[in-house]
Coordinates of C-alpha atoms in Angstrom, one line a residue:
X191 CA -98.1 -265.0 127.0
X192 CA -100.8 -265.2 124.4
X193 CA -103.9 -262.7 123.9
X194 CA -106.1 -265.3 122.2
X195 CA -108.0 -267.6 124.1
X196 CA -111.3 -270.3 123.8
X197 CA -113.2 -267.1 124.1
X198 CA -111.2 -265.2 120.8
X199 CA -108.7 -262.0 120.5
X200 CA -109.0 -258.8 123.0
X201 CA -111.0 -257.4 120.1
X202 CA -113.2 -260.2 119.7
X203 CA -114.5 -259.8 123.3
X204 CA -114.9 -256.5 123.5
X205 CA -116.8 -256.8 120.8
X206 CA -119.1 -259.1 122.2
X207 CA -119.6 -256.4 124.9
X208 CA -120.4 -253.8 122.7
X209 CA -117.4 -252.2 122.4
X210 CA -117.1 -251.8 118.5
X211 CA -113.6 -249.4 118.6
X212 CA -110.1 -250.9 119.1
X213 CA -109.1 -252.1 121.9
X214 CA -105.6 -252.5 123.7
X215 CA -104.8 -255.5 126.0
X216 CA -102.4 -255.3 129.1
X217 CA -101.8 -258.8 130.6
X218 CA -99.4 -259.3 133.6
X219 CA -98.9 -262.7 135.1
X220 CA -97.1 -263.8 138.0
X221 CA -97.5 -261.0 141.0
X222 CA -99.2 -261.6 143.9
X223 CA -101.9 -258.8 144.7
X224 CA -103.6 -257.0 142.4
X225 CA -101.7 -253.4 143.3
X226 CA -98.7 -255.4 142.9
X227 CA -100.1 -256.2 139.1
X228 CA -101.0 -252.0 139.1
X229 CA -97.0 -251.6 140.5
X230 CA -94.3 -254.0 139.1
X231 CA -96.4 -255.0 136.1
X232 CA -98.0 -252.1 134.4
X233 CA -96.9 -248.5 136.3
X234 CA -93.3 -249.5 136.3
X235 CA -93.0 -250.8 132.8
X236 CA -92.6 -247.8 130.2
X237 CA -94.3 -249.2 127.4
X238 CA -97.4 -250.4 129.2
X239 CA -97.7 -247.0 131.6
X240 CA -97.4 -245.3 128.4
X241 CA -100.0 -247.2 126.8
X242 CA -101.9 -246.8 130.0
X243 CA -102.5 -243.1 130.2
X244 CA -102.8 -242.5 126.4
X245 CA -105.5 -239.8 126.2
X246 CA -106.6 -242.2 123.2
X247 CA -109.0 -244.1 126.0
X248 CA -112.3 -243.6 127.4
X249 CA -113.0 -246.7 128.6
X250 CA -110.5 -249.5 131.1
X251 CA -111.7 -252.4 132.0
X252 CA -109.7 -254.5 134.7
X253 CA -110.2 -257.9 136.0
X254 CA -107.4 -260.0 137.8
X255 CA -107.9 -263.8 139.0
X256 CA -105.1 -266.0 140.6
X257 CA -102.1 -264.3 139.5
X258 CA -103.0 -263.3 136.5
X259 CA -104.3 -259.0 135.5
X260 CA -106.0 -257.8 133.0
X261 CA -106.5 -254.5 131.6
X262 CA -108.3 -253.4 128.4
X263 CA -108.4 -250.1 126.7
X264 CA -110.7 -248.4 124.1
X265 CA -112.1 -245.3 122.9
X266 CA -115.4 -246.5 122.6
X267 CA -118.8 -246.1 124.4
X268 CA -120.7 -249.5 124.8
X269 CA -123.5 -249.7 122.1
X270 CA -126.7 -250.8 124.2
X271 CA -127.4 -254.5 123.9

């Protein structure tokens, strides 16, 4: 499972978004509804629920396609474009 892609590191898109903070990535792969990403993937995995309700964040973003979810994390606001 990789974080970097034709499109550059979590950071690197984020940033392209406006997001200028840090960022943390969740990727699950393999489940096949998006609650059961939510479930098996992230909720029942202690590092990643952990991660998850940080009171670091401000901002998720979630996307899931196929198989495949995505969550990213940030404290940021978006800077206008």
């Amino acid at each position: 499972l990789w974080h970097i892609g034709a499109d550059g590191d979590p950071a690197t898109r984020a940033s392209a978004e406006g997001f200028p903070e840090v960022v943390v990535e969740h990727v699950c792969i393999g489940h096949g509804s998006p609650g059961d990403v939510w479930w098996e993937g992230w909720y029942r995995s202690p590092d990643q629920h952990r991660s998850a309700l940080s009171q670091s964040w401000s901002v998720i973003g979630y996307g899931y396609d196929g198989r495949v979810g995505t969550q990213l994390f940030s404290r940021a606001t978006p800077t206008p474009r």
